[in-house]
Amino acid sequence: MCRMHDIVRELTQKISEQEYFCMMYSGEETESIGKARRLSVQKGIKDSDPHRGMSNIRSLLVFDMSSFSLKSWISRSTSFRLLRVLDLEGVPIERVPEEVTILFNLHYLGLRRTLVKELPRSLGRLRNLQILDLNYSKIEKLPNGITQLKNLRHLFAWSIHDLAYAEQASNPGVKAPEGIWNLKNLQALKSVEADEDMVRHIGNLTQLRTLRITKVRGMHSVELCSSISKMSHLVNLDITTSNEGEAPQLEALNPPSFLYQKLELRGQLEHGVLPHWFSSLAGLRQLGLSYSRLKEDPLPCLHGLPNLAILGLYNAYDGQELRFHAGGFPKLKFLILGGSNQLDSVSMDEGALPSLSELLLLRCTGTKLLPQGIEHIKSLQVLYLMAMPLEFVDRMRGNMEERQKMEDHDFAGFVIFSEH
């Protein structure tokens, strides 16, 4: 999506139509459909259409497959062999026809939010494929043929069934075949399940910028830390630990202070404490800690991070009190606190969180009192309250409404969600 001035939009649309940049098909016949480089099927295209003058099509985006068969399209039209982009996001298909693998020029295959449970065994024939998007699909295991995709750069295969991270186990990775670590051009891999071979060899992927790995156990700690340390380009790291066995030890990871921009840790850590290197992550912009069940308050370790803009703490700390000290978190704009039955007190010193614009309080069932010192945060724009005790919600609403009357403040208001 993009947003532009209406006059610029009209001009852009006119030029686009003249040059056949993209055509949208919504069930009405049009002679120019075959001249477009990009075709977006919105509704009701017929099986008889694809073999009529489609040689210019390089990108096909499908939103409705109720009137035709993808298999029929590909098998009838030799011009589709030049297709570079095939995006089937949201289409309720359960399988990908084998005929897709003859599209040897395909660079992008999108199956996001489909009902597909497995990929064609001959997937390895797509030697030019660079992006494979399986996010939110039903796929749990990748075929062996994926190891033949030597040009693959981005592999996305993950899902979040609960956006509030209510259940850690609801965010699984996929099982990857032996040899996936030989895809040396991979820049993004999210997410794969950990096993002994995976954590030992994943360090071969030295071009990775983004990695998400799940079901990490204590026995994987040494090999995983060694492998990740070889990834000199890694900026986004997401580790989900297993509920089985010992918690992993990440002390040995010790990344360069400037490297990580986004870091997500889900699950318990050994001894219930953050690794010592957390406080040195000067380049970190986004940090998520969930289900860490830390025994020590994480804020003293984090409050000096100079570039941190987003911080999520969901069931991250078992203590009863969190205190944000003056001068801490200088650039933090979005803060999430939630998932704790123990937390009953949140306080903010004057001068703390000077840039905070959005605050989300989520399922803090033990919190009845208002965050002490929240009136000091003049930059706060929106407060989200999700599944919080009604007593807390009523007090917070009254406090903020009174504050708006008394002060010249730009507070935008509440967004309140029920438990459902």
Coordinates of C-alpha atoms in Angstrom, one line a residue:
M1 CA 0.0 0.0 0.0
C2 CA 1.0 3.6 -0.5
R3 CA -0.6 6.9 0.0
M4 CA -0.3 9.8 -2.5
H5 CA -1.9 13.1 -3.5
D6 CA -5.1 12.5 -5.6
I7 CA -3.7 14.4 -8.6
V8 CA -0.5 12.3 -8.5
R9 CA -2.6 9.2 -8.3
E10 CA -4.6 10.1 -11.4
L11 CA -1.4 10.8 -13.3
T12 CA 0.2 7.6 -12.2
Q13 CA -2.9 5.6 -13.1
K14 CA -3.1 7.2 -16.5
I15 CA 0.6 6.4 -17.3
S16 CA 0.1 2.9 -15.9
E17 CA -2.8 2.2 -18.2
Q18 CA -1.0 3.6 -21.3
E19 CA 2.1 1.5 -20.7
Y20 CA 0.0 -1.6 -19.5
F21 CA 2.0 -1.6 -16.3
C22 CA -0.7 -3.7 -14.6
M23 CA -4.2 -4.9 -15.5
M24 CA -6.9 -5.9 -13.1
Y25 CA -9.3 -8.6 -14.2
S26 CA -12.7 -8.6 -12.5
G27 CA -14.8 -10.8 -14.7
E28 CA -15.2 -8.5 -17.7
E29 CA -13.7 -9.2 -21.1
T30 CA -11.0 -6.9 -22.3
E31 CA -8.8 -7.0 -25.3
S32 CA -5.8 -5.4 -23.6
I33 CA -5.5 -8.0 -20.9
G34 CA -2.8 -9.8 -22.8
K35 CA -0.7 -6.7 -23.2
A36 CA -0.1 -6.3 -19.5
R37 CA 3.2 -7.2 -17.8
R38 CA 1.4 -7.8 -14.5
L39 CA -2.1 -9.3 -14.2
S40 CA -4.2 -9.2 -11.0
V41 CA -7.0 -11.6 -11.1
Q42 CA -9.7 -10.2 -8.8
K43 CA -12.7 -12.2 -9.8
G44 CA -14.1 -14.8 -12.2
I45 CA -11.5 -15.3 -14.9
K46 CA -12.3 -18.2 -17.2
D47 CA -10.3 -21.3 -18.0
S48 CA -10.4 -20.4 -21.7
D49 CA -8.7 -17.0 -21.3
P50 CA -5.0 -17.8 -20.4
H51 CA -3.9 -19.3 -23.8
R52 CA -5.1 -16.2 -25.7
G53 CA -2.2 -13.7 -26.0
M54 CA -0.6 -13.8 -22.5
S55 CA 3.0 -13.7 -23.6
N56 CA 3.7 -10.4 -21.9
I57 CA 2.6 -11.5 -18.5
R58 CA 5.5 -11.7 -16.0
S59 CA 3.7 -11.3 -12.7
L60 CA 0.4 -13.1 -11.8
L61 CA -1.4 -12.1 -8.6
V62 CA -4.5 -14.3 -7.9
F63 CA -7.2 -13.3 -5.5
D64 CA -10.0 -15.6 -6.8
M65 CA -9.6 -19.1 -8.1
S66 CA -13.3 -20.1 -8.0
S67 CA -13.7 -20.0 -11.8
F68 CA -10.5 -21.6 -13.1
S69 CA -7.8 -24.2 -12.5
L70 CA -4.2 -23.1 -12.1
K71 CA -3.1 -26.4 -13.4
S72 CA -5.1 -25.8 -16.6
W73 CA -3.7 -22.3 -17.0
I74 CA -0.1 -23.4 -16.9
S75 CA -0.5 -26.5 -19.0
R76 CA -2.4 -24.7 -21.8
S77 CA -0.3 -21.6 -22.1
T78 CA 3.4 -22.0 -23.0
S79 CA 3.8 -18.2 -22.6
F80 CA 3.4 -18.7 -18.8
R81 CA 6.8 -20.3 -18.8
L82 CA 8.2 -16.8 -18.7
L83 CA 6.3 -15.9 -15.5
R84 CA 8.6 -14.5 -12.8
V85 CA 6.1 -13.8 -10.0
L86 CA 3.2 -16.1 -8.9
D87 CA 1.4 -14.8 -5.8
L88 CA -1.6 -16.8 -4.5
E89 CA -1.8 -15.2 -1.1
G90 CA -5.1 -15.9 0.6
V91 CA -6.4 -18.2 -2.0
P92 CA -8.1 -21.3 -0.3
I93 CA -6.1 -23.9 -2.2
E94 CA -5.0 -27.1 -0.4
R95 CA -2.3 -28.2 -2.8
V96 CA 0.1 -26.7 -5.4
P97 CA -0.1 -28.5 -8.8
E98 CA 3.1 -30.1 -10.0
E99 CA 2.8 -28.0 -13.1
V100 CA 4.0 -25.0 -11.2
T101 CA 7.5 -26.5 -11.2
I102 CA 7.8 -26.1 -14.9
L103 CA 7.8 -22.3 -14.5
F104 CA 11.6 -22.3 -14.5
N105 CA 11.8 -18.5 -14.7
L106 CA 9.9 -18.1 -11.5
H107 CA 11.6 -15.8 -9.0
Y108 CA 8.8 -15.4 -6.4
L109 CA 6.3 -18.0 -5.3
G110 CA 3.8 -16.7 -2.7
L111 CA 1.6 -19.2 -0.8
R112 CA 1.0 -17.0 2.2
R113 CA -2.3 -17.6 4.1
T114 CA -3.3 -20.6 1.9
L115 CA -4.4 -24.0 3.0
V116 CA -1.5 -25.8 1.4
K117 CA 0.0 -28.6 3.6
E118 CA 2.8 -29.8 1.4
L119 CA 4.9 -28.6 -1.5
P120 CA 5.5 -30.5 -4.8
R121 CA 8.4 -33.0 -4.6
S122 CA 9.8 -31.5 -7.8
L123 CA 10.1 -28.1 -6.3
G124 CA 13.9 -28.2 -6.9
R125 CA 13.2 -27.6 -10.6
L126 CA 12.6 -23.9 -9.8
R127 CA 16.3 -23.2 -10.0
N128 CA 15.8 -19.4 -10.4
L129 CA 13.5 -19.1 -7.4
Q130 CA 14.7 -16.3 -5.0
I131 CA 11.7 -15.9 -2.6
L132 CA 9.4 -18.6 -1.2
D133 CA 6.7 -17.2 1.1
L134 CA 4.9 -19.9 3.1
N135 CA 3.9 -17.7 6.0
Y136 CA 0.6 -18.6 7.7
S137 CA 0.1 -21.7 5.5
K138 CA -0.4 -25.3 6.8
I139 CA 3.1 -26.5 5.8
E140 CA 5.0 -28.3 8.6
K141 CA 7.8 -29.9 6.7
L142 CA 9.8 -28.8 3.7
P143 CA 10.6 -31.3 0.8
N144 CA 14.1 -32.5 0.1
G145 CA 13.9 -30.7 -3.3
I146 CA 14.3 -27.3 -1.5
T147 CA 18.0 -28.0 -1.1
Q148 CA 18.4 -27.6 -4.9
L149 CA 17.2 -24.0 -4.9
K150 CA 20.7 -22.5 -5.0
N151 CA 19.5 -19.0 -5.8
L152 CA 17.0 -18.9 -2.9
R153 CA 17.4 -15.7 -0.8
H154 CA 14.3 -15.5 1.3
L155 CA 12.5 -18.4 2.9
F156 CA 9.5 -17.5 5.1
A157 CA 7.6 -20.4 6.8
W158 CA 6.2 -19.4 10.1
S159 CA 2.9 -18.5 11.7
I160 CA 1.5 -16.8 14.8
H161 CA -1.9 -18.0 15.8
D162 CA -2.0 -15.8 18.9
L163 CA -0.9 -12.3 18.3
A164 CA -0.7 -11.7 22.1
Y165 CA 1.8 -14.6 22.4
A166 CA -0.6 -16.3 24.8
E167 CA 0.8 -19.7 24.0
Q168 CA 4.5 -20.1 23.2
A169 CA 3.8 -23.5 21.5
S170 CA 1.5 -21.8 19.0
N171 CA 4.4 -20.4 17.1
P172 CA 6.1 -23.5 15.5
G173 CA 8.8 -23.6 12.8
V174 CA 9.0 -26.0 10.0
K175 CA 11.1 -29.2 9.8
A176 CA 13.8 -28.6 7.2
P177 CA 15.7 -31.3 5.3
E178 CA 19.3 -32.1 5.7
G179 CA 21.4 -29.9 3.5
I180 CA 19.3 -26.7 3.7
W181 CA 22.5 -25.1 5.3
N182 CA 24.1 -25.4 1.8
L183 CA 21.9 -22.7 0.4
K184 CA 24.7 -20.1 0.6
N185 CA 22.6 -17.3 -0.9
L186 CA 20.0 -17.3 1.8
Q187 CA 19.5 -13.9 3.5
A188 CA 16.4 -14.7 5.5
L189 CA 15.3 -18.0 7.1
K190 CA 12.3 -18.0 9.3
S191 CA 11.6 -20.3 10.8
V192 CA 13.1 -23.7 11.2
E193 CA 13.1 -26.2 14.0
A194 CA 16.3 -26.9 15.8
D195 CA 18.0 -30.3 16.0
E196 CA 21.6 -31.4 16.4
D197 CA 22.5 -31.2 12.7
M198 CA 20.7 -27.9 12.2
V199 CA 22.4 -26.0 15.0
R200 CA 25.8 -27.5 14.0
H201 CA 25.7 -26.6 10.3
I202 CA 23.5 -23.5 10.2
G203 CA 26.6 -21.4 10.6
N204 CA 27.4 -22.2 6.9
L205 CA 24.7 -19.6 6.0
T206 CA 27.1 -16.7 6.4
Q207 CA 24.9 -14.3 4.3
L208 CA 21.9 -14.5 6.6
R209 CA 20.5 -11.1 7.7
T210 CA 17.4 -12.6 9.4
L211 CA 17.1 -15.9 11.3
R212 CA 14.3 -17.4 13.3
I213 CA 14.9 -20.8 14.9
T214 CA 12.5 -22.6 17.2
K215 CA 12.5 -25.5 19.8
V216 CA 16.0 -24.6 21.0
R217 CA 17.1 -26.7 24.0
G218 CA 19.9 -26.5 26.5
M219 CA 21.8 -29.3 24.6
H220 CA 21.9 -27.0 21.5
S221 CA 23.5 -24.0 23.3
V222 CA 27.2 -24.4 22.5
E223 CA 26.7 -25.4 18.8
L224 CA 24.1 -22.7 18.2
C225 CA 26.1 -19.9 19.7
S226 CA 29.1 -21.0 17.6
S227 CA 27.1 -21.1 14.4
I228 CA 25.4 -17.7 15.0
S229 CA 28.7 -16.1 15.7
K230 CA 29.8 -16.9 12.2
M231 CA 26.9 -14.9 10.7
S232 CA 28.7 -11.5 10.3
H233 CA 25.7 -9.9 8.5
L234 CA 22.9 -11.0 10.9
V235 CA 20.8 -8.1 12.1
N236 CA 17.5 -9.8 13.0
L237 CA 17.6 -12.8 15.4
D238 CA 14.6 -14.7 16.8
I239 CA 15.1 -17.7 19.1
T240 CA 12.2 -19.7 20.6
T241 CA 13.2 -22.2 23.2
S242 CA 11.7 -25.6 23.8
N243 CA 9.4 -26.5 26.7
E244 CA 11.3 -29.8 27.0
G245 CA 14.7 -30.2 28.6
E246 CA 17.0 -27.6 30.0
A247 CA 16.8 -23.9 29.1
P248 CA 19.5 -22.8 26.6
Q249 CA 22.6 -20.8 27.7
L250 CA 23.3 -17.9 25.4
E251 CA 26.2 -16.2 27.3
A252 CA 28.7 -17.4 24.7
L253 CA 26.9 -15.7 21.8
N254 CA 28.3 -12.2 22.6
P255 CA 27.5 -10.4 19.3
P256 CA 29.2 -7.2 18.3
S257 CA 27.5 -4.2 19.9
F258 CA 26.4 -2.6 16.6
L259 CA 25.2 -5.8 14.8
Y260 CA 21.7 -6.6 16.0
Q261 CA 18.8 -4.3 15.2
K262 CA 16.0 -6.7 16.2
L263 CA 16.2 -9.4 18.8
E264 CA 13.4 -11.7 19.9
L265 CA 13.8 -14.3 22.7
R266 CA 10.8 -16.6 23.6
G267 CA 11.1 -19.0 26.4
Q268 CA 13.1 -19.5 29.6
L269 CA 16.8 -18.7 29.8
E270 CA 19.3 -20.6 31.9
H271 CA 19.3 -19.3 35.5
G272 CA 16.5 -16.9 34.7
V273 CA 18.9 -14.0 33.9
L274 CA 19.7 -12.1 30.7
P275 CA 23.1 -12.7 29.1
H276 CA 25.7 -10.1 30.1
W277 CA 26.0 -8.8 26.5
F278 CA 22.5 -7.4 26.4
S279 CA 23.5 -4.1 27.9
S280 CA 26.1 -3.5 25.1
L281 CA 23.7 -3.8 22.1
A282 CA 24.0 -0.2 21.0
G283 CA 22.5 -0.8 17.6
L284 CA 19.4 -2.6 18.9
R285 CA 16.1 -1.0 17.8
Q286 CA 13.5 -3.7 18.7
L287 CA 13.6 -6.2 21.6
G288 CA 11.0 -8.8 22.5
L289 CA 11.2 -11.0 25.6
S290 CA 8.4 -13.4 26.2
Y291 CA 8.1 -16.3 28.6
S292 CA 11.6 -15.7 29.9
R293 CA 10.4 -15.8 33.5
L294 CA 13.4 -13.8 34.6
K295 CA 14.2 -13.8 38.2
E296 CA 16.1 -10.5 38.0
D297 CA 14.6 -7.2 36.9
P298 CA 15.7 -6.7 33.3
L299 CA 15.2 -2.9 33.2
P300 CA 18.6 -2.0 34.7
C301 CA 20.3 -4.0 32.0
L302 CA 18.3 -2.5 29.2
H303 CA 17.5 1.1 30.2
G304 CA 20.8 2.5 28.7
L305 CA 20.3 1.1 25.2
P306 CA 20.7 4.3 23.1
N307 CA 18.6 3.3 20.0
L308 CA 15.9 1.0 21.4
A309 CA 12.5 2.1 20.0
I310 CA 10.3 -0.9 20.6
L311 CA 10.3 -3.1 23.8
G312 CA 8.0 -6.0 24.4
L313 CA 8.0 -7.7 27.8
Y314 CA 5.3 -10.5 27.9
N315 CA 5.5 -12.9 30.8
A316 CA 9.2 -11.9 30.9
Y317 CA 9.7 -11.1 34.6
D318 CA 8.4 -13.0 37.7
G319 CA 8.8 -10.0 40.1
Q320 CA 6.1 -7.8 41.5
E321 CA 7.5 -4.4 40.6
L322 CA 8.9 -2.7 37.5
R323 CA 10.5 0.8 37.8
F324 CA 11.6 2.9 34.9
H325 CA 14.3 5.3 36.2
A326 CA 15.0 8.8 35.1
G327 CA 17.0 9.1 31.9
G328 CA 16.3 5.5 30.9
F329 CA 15.2 4.4 27.4
P330 CA 15.9 7.7 25.7
K331 CA 14.4 6.7 22.3
L332 CA 11.8 4.1 23.3
K333 CA 8.5 4.9 21.4
F334 CA 6.4 1.7 21.9
L335 CA 6.3 -0.3 25.1
I336 CA 4.4 -3.6 25.7
L337 CA 3.9 -5.0 29.3
G338 CA 1.9 -8.1 29.8
G339 CA 1.2 -11.6 30.7
S340 CA 2.1 -11.4 34.3
N341 CA 0.0 -12.5 37.3
Q342 CA 2.7 -11.4 39.7
L343 CA 3.3 -7.8 38.6
D344 CA 1.2 -5.5 40.7
S345 CA 3.2 -2.2 40.5
V346 CA 4.6 -0.2 37.6
S347 CA 6.3 3.1 38.3
M348 CA 7.9 5.7 36.1
D349 CA 10.3 8.4 37.5
E350 CA 10.1 11.9 36.2
G351 CA 12.5 12.0 33.2
A352 CA 12.0 8.3 32.3
L353 CA 10.8 7.2 28.8
P354 CA 11.0 10.8 27.3
S355 CA 10.1 9.6 23.8
L356 CA 7.3 7.1 24.6
S357 CA 4.3 7.6 22.4
E358 CA 2.4 4.2 22.7
L359 CA 1.9 2.0 25.7
L360 CA 0.2 -1.4 25.6
L361 CA -0.8 -3.1 28.9
L362 CA -1.8 -6.7 28.2
R363 CA -3.2 -9.3 30.5
C364 CA -1.6 -8.0 33.7
T365 CA -4.2 -9.7 35.9
G366 CA -2.4 -8.8 39.1
T367 CA -2.2 -5.1 38.4
K368 CA -5.0 -3.0 40.0
L369 CA -3.2 0.3 40.5
L370 CA -2.4 2.9 37.9
P371 CA 1.2 3.2 36.7
Q372 CA 2.7 5.6 39.2
G373 CA 4.3 8.6 37.4
I374 CA 2.6 8.1 34.1
E375 CA 1.6 11.7 34.2
H376 CA 5.3 12.6 33.7
I377 CA 5.3 11.1 30.2
K378 CA 4.2 14.1 28.1
S379 CA 5.0 12.3 24.8
L380 CA 2.3 9.6 25.4
Q381 CA -0.2 9.6 22.5
V382 CA -2.1 6.3 22.8
L383 CA -2.7 3.8 25.6
Y384 CA -3.8 0.3 24.7
L385 CA -5.5 -1.8 27.4
M386 CA -6.0 -5.4 26.4
A387 CA -7.7 -7.9 28.8
M388 CA -6.9 -5.8 31.8
P389 CA -8.9 -5.9 35.1
L390 CA -12.0 -3.7 34.8
E391 CA -11.1 -1.9 38.0
F392 CA -7.8 -0.9 36.4
V393 CA -9.5 0.2 33.1
D394 CA -12.0 2.4 35.0
R395 CA -9.3 4.1 37.0
M396 CA -7.0 4.7 34.0
R397 CA -9.9 6.2 32.0
G398 CA -10.8 8.6 34.7
N399 CA -7.1 9.5 35.3
M400 CA -6.4 10.3 31.6
E401 CA -9.7 12.2 31.0
E402 CA -8.9 14.4 34.0
R403 CA -5.4 14.9 32.8
Q404 CA -6.6 16.1 29.4
K405 CA -8.9 18.7 31.1
M406 CA -6.1 20.0 33.4
E407 CA -3.2 20.1 31.0
D408 CA -2.3 21.1 27.4
H409 CA -1.5 17.7 26.2
D410 CA -1.8 15.9 22.9
F411 CA -2.9 12.5 24.3
A412 CA -5.0 10.8 21.6
G413 CA -6.9 8.4 23.7
F414 CA -7.6 4.8 24.6
V415 CA -7.9 1.6 22.6
I416 CA -9.5 -0.9 24.9
F417 CA -9.8 -4.6 24.0
S418 CA -11.9 -7.2 25.8
E419 CA -10.6 -10.7 26.6
H420 CA -12.2 -12.0 23.4

